[in-house]
Coordinates of C-alpha atoms and ligand atoms in Angstrom, one line a residue:
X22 CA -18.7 71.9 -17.2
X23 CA -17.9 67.9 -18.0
X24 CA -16.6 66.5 -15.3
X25 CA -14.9 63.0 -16.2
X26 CA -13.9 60.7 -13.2
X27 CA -11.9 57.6 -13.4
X28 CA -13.8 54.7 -15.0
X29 CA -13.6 52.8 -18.1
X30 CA -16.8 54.8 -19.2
X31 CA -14.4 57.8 -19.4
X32 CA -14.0 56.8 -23.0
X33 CA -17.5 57.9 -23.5
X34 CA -17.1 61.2 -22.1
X35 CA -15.1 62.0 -25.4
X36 CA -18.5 61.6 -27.2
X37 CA -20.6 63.4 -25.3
X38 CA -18.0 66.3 -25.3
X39 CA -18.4 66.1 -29.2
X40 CA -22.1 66.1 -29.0
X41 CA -22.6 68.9 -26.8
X42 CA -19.8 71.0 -28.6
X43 CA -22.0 70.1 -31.5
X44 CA -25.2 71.5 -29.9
X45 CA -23.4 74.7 -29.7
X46 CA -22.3 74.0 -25.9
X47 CA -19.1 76.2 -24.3
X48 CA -17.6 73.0 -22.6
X49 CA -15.0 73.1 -19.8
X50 CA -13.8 69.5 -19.3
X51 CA -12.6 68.9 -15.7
X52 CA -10.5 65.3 -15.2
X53 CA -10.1 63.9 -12.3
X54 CA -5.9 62.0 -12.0
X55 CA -7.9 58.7 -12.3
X56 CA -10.0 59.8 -15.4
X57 CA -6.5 60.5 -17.2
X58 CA -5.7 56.6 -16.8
X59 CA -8.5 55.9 -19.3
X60 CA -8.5 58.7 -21.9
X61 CA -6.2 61.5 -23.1
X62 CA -6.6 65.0 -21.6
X63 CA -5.8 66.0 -25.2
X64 CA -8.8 64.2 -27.0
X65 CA -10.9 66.1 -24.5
X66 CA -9.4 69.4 -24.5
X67 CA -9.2 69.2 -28.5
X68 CA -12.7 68.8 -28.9
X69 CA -14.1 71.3 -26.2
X70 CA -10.9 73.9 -27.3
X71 CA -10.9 74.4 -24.0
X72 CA -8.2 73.2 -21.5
X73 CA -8.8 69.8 -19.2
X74 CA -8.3 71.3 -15.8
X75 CA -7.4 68.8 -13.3
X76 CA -5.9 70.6 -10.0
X77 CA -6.8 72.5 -7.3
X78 CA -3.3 74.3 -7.2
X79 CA -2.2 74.2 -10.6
X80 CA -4.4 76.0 -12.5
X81 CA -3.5 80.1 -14.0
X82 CA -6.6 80.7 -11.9
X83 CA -6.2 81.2 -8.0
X84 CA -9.2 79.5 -7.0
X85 CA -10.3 77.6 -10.2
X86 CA -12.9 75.5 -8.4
X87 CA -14.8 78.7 -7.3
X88 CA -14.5 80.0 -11.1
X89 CA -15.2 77.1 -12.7
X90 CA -18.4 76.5 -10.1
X91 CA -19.7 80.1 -10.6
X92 CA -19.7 80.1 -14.0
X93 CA -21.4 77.4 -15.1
X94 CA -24.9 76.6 -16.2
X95 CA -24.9 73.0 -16.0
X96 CA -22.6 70.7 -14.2
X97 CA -22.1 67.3 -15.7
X98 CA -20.4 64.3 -13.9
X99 CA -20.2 61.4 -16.8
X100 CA -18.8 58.9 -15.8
X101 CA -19.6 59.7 -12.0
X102 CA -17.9 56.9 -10.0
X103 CA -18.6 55.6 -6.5
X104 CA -15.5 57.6 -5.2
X105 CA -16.9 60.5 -6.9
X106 CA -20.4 60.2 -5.4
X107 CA -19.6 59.2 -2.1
X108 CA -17.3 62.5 -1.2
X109 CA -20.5 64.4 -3.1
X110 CA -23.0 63.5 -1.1
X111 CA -20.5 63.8 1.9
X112 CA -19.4 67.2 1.0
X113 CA -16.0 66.3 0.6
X114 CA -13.6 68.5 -1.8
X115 CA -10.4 66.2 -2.1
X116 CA -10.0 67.4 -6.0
X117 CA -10.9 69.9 -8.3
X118 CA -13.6 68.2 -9.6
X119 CA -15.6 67.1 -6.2
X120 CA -14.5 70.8 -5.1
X121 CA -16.4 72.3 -7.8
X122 CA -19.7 70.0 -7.5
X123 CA -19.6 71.7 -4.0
X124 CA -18.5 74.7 -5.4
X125 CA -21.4 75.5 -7.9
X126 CA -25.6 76.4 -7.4
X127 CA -25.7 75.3 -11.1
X128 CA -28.0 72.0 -11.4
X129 CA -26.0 68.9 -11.6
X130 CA -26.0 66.0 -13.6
X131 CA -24.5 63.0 -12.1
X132 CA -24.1 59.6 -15.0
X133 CA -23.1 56.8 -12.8
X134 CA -21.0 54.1 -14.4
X135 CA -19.6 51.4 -12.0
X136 CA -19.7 47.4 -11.9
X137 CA -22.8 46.1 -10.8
X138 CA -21.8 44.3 -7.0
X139 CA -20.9 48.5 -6.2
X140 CA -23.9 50.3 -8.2
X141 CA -25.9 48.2 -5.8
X142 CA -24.2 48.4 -2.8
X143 CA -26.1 50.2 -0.2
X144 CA -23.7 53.2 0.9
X145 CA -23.4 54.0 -3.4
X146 CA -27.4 53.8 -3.1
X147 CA -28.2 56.0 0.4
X148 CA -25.6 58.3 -1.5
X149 CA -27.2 58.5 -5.2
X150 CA -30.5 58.7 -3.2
X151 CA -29.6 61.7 -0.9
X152 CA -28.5 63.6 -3.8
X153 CA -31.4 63.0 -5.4
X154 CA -33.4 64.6 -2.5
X155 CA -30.6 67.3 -2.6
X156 CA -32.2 68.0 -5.8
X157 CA -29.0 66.4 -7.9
X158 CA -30.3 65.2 -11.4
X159 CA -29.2 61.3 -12.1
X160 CA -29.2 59.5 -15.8
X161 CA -29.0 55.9 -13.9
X162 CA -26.8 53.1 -15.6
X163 CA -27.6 50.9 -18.7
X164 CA -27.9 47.1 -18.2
X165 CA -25.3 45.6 -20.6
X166 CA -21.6 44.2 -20.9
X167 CA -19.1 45.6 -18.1
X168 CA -15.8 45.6 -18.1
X169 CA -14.2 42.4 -18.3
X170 CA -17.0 40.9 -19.7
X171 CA -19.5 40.4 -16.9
X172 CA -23.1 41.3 -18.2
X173 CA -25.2 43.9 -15.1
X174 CA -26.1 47.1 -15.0
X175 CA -23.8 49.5 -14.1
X176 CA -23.0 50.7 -17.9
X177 CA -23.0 54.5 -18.7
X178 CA -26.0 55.5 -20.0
X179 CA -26.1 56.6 -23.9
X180 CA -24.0 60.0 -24.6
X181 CA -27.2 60.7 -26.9
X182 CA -30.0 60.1 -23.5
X183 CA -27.1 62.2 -21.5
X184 CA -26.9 65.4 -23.5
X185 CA -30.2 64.7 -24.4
X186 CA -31.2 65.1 -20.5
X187 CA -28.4 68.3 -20.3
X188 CA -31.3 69.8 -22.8
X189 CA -34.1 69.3 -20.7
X190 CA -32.3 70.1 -17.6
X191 CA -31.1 73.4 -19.2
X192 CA -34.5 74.2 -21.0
X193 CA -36.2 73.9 -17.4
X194 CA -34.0 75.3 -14.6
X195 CA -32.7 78.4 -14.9
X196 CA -30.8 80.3 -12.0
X197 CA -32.5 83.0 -10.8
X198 CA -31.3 86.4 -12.0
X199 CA -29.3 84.8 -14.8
X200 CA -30.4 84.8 -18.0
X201 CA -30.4 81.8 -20.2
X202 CA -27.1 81.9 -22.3
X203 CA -25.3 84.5 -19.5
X204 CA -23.1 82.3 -18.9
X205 CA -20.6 79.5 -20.2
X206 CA -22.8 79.3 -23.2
X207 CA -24.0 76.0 -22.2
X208 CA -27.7 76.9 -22.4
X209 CA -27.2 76.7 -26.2
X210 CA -27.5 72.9 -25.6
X211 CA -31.4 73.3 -25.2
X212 CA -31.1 74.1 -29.4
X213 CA -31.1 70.1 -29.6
X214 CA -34.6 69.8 -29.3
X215 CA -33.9 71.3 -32.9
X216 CA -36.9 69.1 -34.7
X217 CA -40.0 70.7 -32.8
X218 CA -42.8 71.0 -34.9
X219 CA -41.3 68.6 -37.3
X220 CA -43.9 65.4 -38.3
X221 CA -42.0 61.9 -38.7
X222 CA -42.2 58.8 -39.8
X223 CA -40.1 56.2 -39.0
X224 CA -40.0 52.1 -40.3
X225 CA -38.8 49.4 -38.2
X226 CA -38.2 45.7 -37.9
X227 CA -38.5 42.7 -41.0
X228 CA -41.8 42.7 -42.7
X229 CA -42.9 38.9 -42.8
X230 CA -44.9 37.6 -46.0
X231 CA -47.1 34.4 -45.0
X232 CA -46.6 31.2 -46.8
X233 CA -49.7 29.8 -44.7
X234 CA -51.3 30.5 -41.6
X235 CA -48.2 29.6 -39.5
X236 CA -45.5 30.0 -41.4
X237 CA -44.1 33.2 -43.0
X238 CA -40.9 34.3 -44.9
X239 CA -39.1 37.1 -43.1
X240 CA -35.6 38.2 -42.7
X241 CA -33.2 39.2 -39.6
X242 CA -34.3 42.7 -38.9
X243 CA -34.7 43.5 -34.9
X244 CA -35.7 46.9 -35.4
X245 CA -33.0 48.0 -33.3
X246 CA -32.1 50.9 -35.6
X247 CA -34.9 51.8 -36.9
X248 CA -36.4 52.7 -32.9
X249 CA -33.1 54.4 -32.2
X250 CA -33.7 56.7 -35.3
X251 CA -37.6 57.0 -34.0
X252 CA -36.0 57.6 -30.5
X253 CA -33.3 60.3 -31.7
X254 CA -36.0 62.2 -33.9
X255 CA -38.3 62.3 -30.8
X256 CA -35.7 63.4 -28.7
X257 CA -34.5 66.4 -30.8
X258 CA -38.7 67.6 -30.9
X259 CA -40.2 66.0 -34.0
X260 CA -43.5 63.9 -34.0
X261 CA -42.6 60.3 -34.6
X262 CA -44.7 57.4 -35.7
X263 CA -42.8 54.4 -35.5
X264 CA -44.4 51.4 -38.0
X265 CA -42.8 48.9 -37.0
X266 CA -42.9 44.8 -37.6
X267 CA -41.1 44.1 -34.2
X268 CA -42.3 44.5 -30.6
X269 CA -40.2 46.4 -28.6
X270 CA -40.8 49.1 -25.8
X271 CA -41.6 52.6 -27.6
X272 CA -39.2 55.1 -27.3
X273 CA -40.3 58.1 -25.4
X274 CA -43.0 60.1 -26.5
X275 CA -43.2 57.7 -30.2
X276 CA -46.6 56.7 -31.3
X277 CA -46.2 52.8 -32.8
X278 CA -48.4 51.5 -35.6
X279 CA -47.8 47.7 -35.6
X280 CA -48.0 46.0 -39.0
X281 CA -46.6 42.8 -40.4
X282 CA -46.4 42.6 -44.0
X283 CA -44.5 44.7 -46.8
X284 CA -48.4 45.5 -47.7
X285 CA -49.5 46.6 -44.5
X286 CA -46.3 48.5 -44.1
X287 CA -47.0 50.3 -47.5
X288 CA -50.3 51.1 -46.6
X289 CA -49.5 52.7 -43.0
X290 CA -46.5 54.6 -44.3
X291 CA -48.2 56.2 -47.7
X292 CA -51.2 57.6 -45.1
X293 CA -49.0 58.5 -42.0
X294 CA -46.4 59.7 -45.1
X295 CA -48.9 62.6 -46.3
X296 CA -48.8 64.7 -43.3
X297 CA -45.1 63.9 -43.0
X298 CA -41.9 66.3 -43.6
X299 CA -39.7 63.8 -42.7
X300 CA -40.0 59.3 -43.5
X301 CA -36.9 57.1 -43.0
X302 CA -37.4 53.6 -44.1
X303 CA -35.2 51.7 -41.9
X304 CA -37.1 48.4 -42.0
X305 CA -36.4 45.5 -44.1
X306 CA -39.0 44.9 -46.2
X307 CA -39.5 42.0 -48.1
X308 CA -38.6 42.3 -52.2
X309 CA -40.9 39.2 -52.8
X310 CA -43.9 37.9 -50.9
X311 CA -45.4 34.2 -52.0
X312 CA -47.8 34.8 -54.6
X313 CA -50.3 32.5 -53.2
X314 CA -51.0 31.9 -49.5
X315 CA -52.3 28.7 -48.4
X316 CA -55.7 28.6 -46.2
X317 CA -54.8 25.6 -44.3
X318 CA -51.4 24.7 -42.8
X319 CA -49.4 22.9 -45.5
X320 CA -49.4 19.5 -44.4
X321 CA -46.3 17.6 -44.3
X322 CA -47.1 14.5 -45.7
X323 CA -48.3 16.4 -49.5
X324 CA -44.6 17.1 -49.8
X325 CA -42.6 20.1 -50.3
X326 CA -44.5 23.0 -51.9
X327 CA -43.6 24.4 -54.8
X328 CA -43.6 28.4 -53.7
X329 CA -44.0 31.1 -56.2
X330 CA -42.8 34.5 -55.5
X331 CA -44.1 37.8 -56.8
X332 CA -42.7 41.5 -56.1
X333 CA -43.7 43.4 -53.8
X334 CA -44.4 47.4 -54.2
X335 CA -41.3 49.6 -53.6
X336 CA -42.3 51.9 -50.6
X337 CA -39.4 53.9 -50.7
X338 CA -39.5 54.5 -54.4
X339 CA -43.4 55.1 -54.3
X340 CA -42.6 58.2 -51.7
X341 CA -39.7 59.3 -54.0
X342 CA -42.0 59.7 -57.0
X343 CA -44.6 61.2 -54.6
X344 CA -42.9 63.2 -52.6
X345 CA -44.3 66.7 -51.8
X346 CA -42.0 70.3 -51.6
X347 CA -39.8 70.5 -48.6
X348 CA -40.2 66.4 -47.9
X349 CA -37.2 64.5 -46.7
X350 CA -37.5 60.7 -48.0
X351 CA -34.9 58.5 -46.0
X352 CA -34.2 55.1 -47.8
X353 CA -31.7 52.5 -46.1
X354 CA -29.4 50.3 -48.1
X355 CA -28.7 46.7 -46.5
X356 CA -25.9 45.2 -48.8
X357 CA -23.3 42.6 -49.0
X358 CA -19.4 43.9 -50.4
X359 CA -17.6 41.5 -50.9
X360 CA -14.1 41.2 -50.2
X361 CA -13.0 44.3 -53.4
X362 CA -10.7 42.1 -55.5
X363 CA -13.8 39.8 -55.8
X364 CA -16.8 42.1 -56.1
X365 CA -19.0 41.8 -58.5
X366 CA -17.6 44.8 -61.0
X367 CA -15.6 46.0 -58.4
X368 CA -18.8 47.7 -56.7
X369 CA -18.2 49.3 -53.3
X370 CA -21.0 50.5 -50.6
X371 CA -20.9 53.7 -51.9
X372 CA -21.1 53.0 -55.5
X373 CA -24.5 50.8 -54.3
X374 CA -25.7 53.1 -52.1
X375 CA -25.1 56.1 -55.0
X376 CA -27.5 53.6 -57.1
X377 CA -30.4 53.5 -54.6
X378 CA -30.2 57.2 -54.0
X379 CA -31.1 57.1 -57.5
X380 CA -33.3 54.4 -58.3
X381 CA -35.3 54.9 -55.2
X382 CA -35.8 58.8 -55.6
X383 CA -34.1 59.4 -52.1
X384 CA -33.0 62.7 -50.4
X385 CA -30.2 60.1 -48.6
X386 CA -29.2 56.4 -48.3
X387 CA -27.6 55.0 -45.2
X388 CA -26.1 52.3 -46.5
X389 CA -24.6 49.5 -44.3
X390 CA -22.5 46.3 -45.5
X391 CA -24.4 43.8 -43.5
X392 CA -21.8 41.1 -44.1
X393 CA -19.6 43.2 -42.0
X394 CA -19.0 42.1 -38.3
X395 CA -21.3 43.7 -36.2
X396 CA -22.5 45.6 -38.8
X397 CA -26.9 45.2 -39.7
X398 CA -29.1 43.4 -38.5
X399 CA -29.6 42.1 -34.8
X400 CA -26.3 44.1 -33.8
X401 CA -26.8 46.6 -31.0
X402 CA -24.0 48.5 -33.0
X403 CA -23.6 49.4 -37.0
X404 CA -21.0 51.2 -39.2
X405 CA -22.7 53.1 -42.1
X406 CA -22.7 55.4 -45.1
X407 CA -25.0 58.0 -45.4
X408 CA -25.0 59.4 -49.1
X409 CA -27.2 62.5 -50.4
X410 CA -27.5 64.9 -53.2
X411 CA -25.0 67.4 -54.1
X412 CA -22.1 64.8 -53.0
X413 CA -22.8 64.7 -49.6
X414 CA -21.6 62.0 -47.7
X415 CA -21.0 61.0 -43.9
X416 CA -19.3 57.8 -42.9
X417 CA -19.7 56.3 -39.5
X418 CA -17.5 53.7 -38.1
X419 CA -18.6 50.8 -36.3
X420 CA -20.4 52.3 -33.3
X421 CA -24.0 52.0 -31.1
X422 CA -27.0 52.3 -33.0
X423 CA -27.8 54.9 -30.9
X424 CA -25.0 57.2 -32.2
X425 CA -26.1 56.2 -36.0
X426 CA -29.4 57.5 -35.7
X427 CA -28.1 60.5 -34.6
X428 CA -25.8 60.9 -37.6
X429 CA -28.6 60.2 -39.3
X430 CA -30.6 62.7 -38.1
X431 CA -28.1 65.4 -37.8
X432 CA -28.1 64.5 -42.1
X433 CA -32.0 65.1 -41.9
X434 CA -31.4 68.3 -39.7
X435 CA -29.5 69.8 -42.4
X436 CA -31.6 69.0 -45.2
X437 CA -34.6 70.8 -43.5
X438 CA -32.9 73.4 -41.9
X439 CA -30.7 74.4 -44.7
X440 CA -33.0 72.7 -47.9
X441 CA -30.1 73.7 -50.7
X442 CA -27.5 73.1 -52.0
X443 CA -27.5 69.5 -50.3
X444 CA -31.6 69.3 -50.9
X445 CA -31.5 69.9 -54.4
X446 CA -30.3 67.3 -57.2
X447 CA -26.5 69.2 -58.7
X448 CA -26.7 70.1 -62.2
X449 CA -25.4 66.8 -63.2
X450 CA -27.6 65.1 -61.5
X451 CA -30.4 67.2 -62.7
X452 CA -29.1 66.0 -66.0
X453 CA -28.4 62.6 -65.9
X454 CA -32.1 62.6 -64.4
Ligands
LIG19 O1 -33.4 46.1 -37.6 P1 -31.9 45.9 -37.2 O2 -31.7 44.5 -36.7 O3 -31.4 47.0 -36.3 O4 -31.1 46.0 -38.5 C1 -30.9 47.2 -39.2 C2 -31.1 47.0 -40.7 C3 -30.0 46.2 -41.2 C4 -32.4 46.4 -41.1 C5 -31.1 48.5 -41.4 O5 -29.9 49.1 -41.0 C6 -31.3 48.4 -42.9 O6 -30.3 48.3 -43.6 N1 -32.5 48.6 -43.3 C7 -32.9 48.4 -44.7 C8 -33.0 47.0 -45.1 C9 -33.4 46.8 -46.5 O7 -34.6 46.4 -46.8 O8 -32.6 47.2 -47.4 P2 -32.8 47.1 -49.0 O9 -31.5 47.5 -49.6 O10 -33.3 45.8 -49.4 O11 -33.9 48.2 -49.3 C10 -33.6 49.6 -49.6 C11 -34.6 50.5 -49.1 O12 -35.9 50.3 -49.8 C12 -34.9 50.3 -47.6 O13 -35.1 51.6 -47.1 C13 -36.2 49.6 -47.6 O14 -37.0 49.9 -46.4 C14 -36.9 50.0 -48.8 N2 -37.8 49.1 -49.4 C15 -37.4 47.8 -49.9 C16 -38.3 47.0 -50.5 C17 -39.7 47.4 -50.6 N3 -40.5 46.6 -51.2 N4 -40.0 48.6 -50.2 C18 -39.2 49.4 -49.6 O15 -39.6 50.5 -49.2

């Protein structure tokens, strides 16, 4: 069950009902009047085709809250407001949705989302912290922008940490004398962790190429998306070593190798890359390094330097040409479209990202237009195309990071899990090849 109370996080409650649909979950959405001010009961109820059930008295079922409490096999609250917690942890049943927290031995899952001043006020914290003793699971807040543009914590977690903690919920606690899956079908959600076994590598941050011993050329990476795609992999079960350029906290349960230049970085990835099913070059790694590094600091006073640029070697396109039965080579495209009347040739993303797929020997580009506003690199969000063989093709609008990588590694999902057609190059492209 995915309770939705009424904050401005309820938006996000729409995604997390498509992710956990996704995973194979039976979701019943329960709304509560307030929760209807911020998103449409439709939108919900489309995407779980199940109803939104909202009353106590107006349901086809006599005592839905009983019902609804009885046969679940995880109860989530996301957003959970103040209101919401407070009658919790005070047993009080004022709606269908508090009614059925009280209602239900299932274990719940309570995602606060509130402005900061109430997230730390002390009756919201005695009540989060007796549930917690009551055995009540919490994902707390996200630090981040609020509504109205303050900047606290209070934020609703990620829908991707969220359903990722429905999983581990739902892949430890069972209720006794149930099976797993007896149920709504909401146990299906522990099928996330859908990458166990699986051995990846993941690149992140700018590689920087040194001019002397202080100064370096480097470019705008921050890494952000290639930990989220480390983070995502990890989460759904695979083995992920993260190189990365950037320092950052790990994600949970990634291994980081920390390098610096596009050298180092080839190095790490082609010996990590041999035991690998799965590499996804997220990082920006430098085209050109200066040909000649100067010992010393180059002094001012001699002068601009005169800098000569050589390539450097094309990791992506070394693993395409190396790649071993069964691997999954991930390249990322970071390009500028211009406006399309003035594009050179006309080119769009796709028709660059179709190139690289090519040139670089790739089972799929994610290709992002990093002229685009808040699209690339620094953003905490990204809008991208993810292009593979066979025609296959995902776009994803402007949206978190977070929810990139997992488009991203839903894409790698389906290339190991189901290797053809979309694994294998189409006829044509076996004969342009
Ligand atoms: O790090 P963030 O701030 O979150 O920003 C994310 C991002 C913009 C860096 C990311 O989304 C992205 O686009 N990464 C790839 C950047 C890039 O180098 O693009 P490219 O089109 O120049 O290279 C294509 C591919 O070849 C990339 O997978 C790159 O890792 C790889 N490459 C490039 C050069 C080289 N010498 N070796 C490579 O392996």
């Amino acid at each position: 069950m995915l309770g939705v109370s009424g904050g401005i996080a309820a938006y996000k409650a729409v995604e997390i009902c498509r992710r956990l649909v996704d995973a194979g979950a039976w979701v019943s959405p329960v709304m509560t009047n307030a929760a209807t001010r911020f998103v449409g009961q439709t939108t919900l109820s489309a995407l779980a085709s199940e109803p939104v059930r909202r009353s106590l008295w107006d349901e086809p079922e006599p005592i839905p809250h009983t019902r609804l409490g009885q046969g679940a096999d995880l109860v989530i609250v996301a957003p959970a407001t103040a209101r919401v917690i407070g009658a919790y942890a005070a047993g009080i049943s004022s709606d269908l949705l508090t009614a059925t927290l009280l209602a239900t031995r299932a274990p719940v899952l309570l995602c606060p989302a509130m402005h900061t001043e109430m997230w730390e006020h002390p009756a919201v914290r005695e009540n989060v912290a007796t549930l917690r003793r009551r055995g009540v699971h919490v994902v707390e807040p996200a630090a981040g922008r609020l509504a109205g543009g303050d900047l606290g914590t209070g934020r609703l977690a990620d829908p991707a940490d969220i359903v990722a903690a429905a999983a581990g919920i739902l892949g430890l606690e069972r209720r006794p004398g149930r099976p797993p899956g007896s149920g709504s079908g909401l146990a299906g959600v522990a099928g996330l962790a859908g990458l166990a076994g699986v051995v990846a590598v993941v690149t992140a941050g700018g590689t920087r190429e040194p001019l002397d011993p202080v100064r370096y050329i480097g470019n705008r990476s921050s890494g952000k998306q290639g930990y989220a795609v480390a983070a995502e992999l990890a989460r759904r079960g695979a083995s992920v070593q993260l190189i990365s350029t950037v320092s950052r906290p790990a994600p949970p349960g990634v291994a980081v190798t920390a390098v610096e230049t596009a050298a180092q970085m080839g190095v790490a990835v082609r010996e990590a890359a041999g035991s690998a099913q799965v590499v996804v070059m997220a990082a920006a790694v430098a085209d050109f390094r200066p040909k000649a590094v100067a010992p010393e600091k180059i002094k001012k006073q001699d002068g601009p330097p005169e800098v000569v640029l050589e390539p450097t070697p094309d990791i992506l396109a070394g693993l395409g040409r190396a790649r071993r039965p069964g691997q999954v080579i991930v390249g990322f495209a970071a390009e500028t479209v211009a406006p399309s009347a003035a594009a050179p040739l006309g080119r769009t993303l796709r028709d660059y990202a179709r190139a690289k797929l090519d040139s670089k020997g790739a089972d799929l580009i994610v290709a992002n237009d990093v002229a685009a506003p808040g699209v690339g690199f620094a953003h905490d969000t990204n809008a991208v195309l993810i292009v593979g063989r066979g025609g296959f093709e995902a776009d994803i609008a402007l949206t978190n990071k977070d929810v990139v990588a997992a488009a991203v590694v839903d894409a790698i999902a389906a290339l190991i899990n189901r290797p053809t057609p979309v694994n294998r190059p189409t006829q044509e492209e076996q004969e342009q090849s």
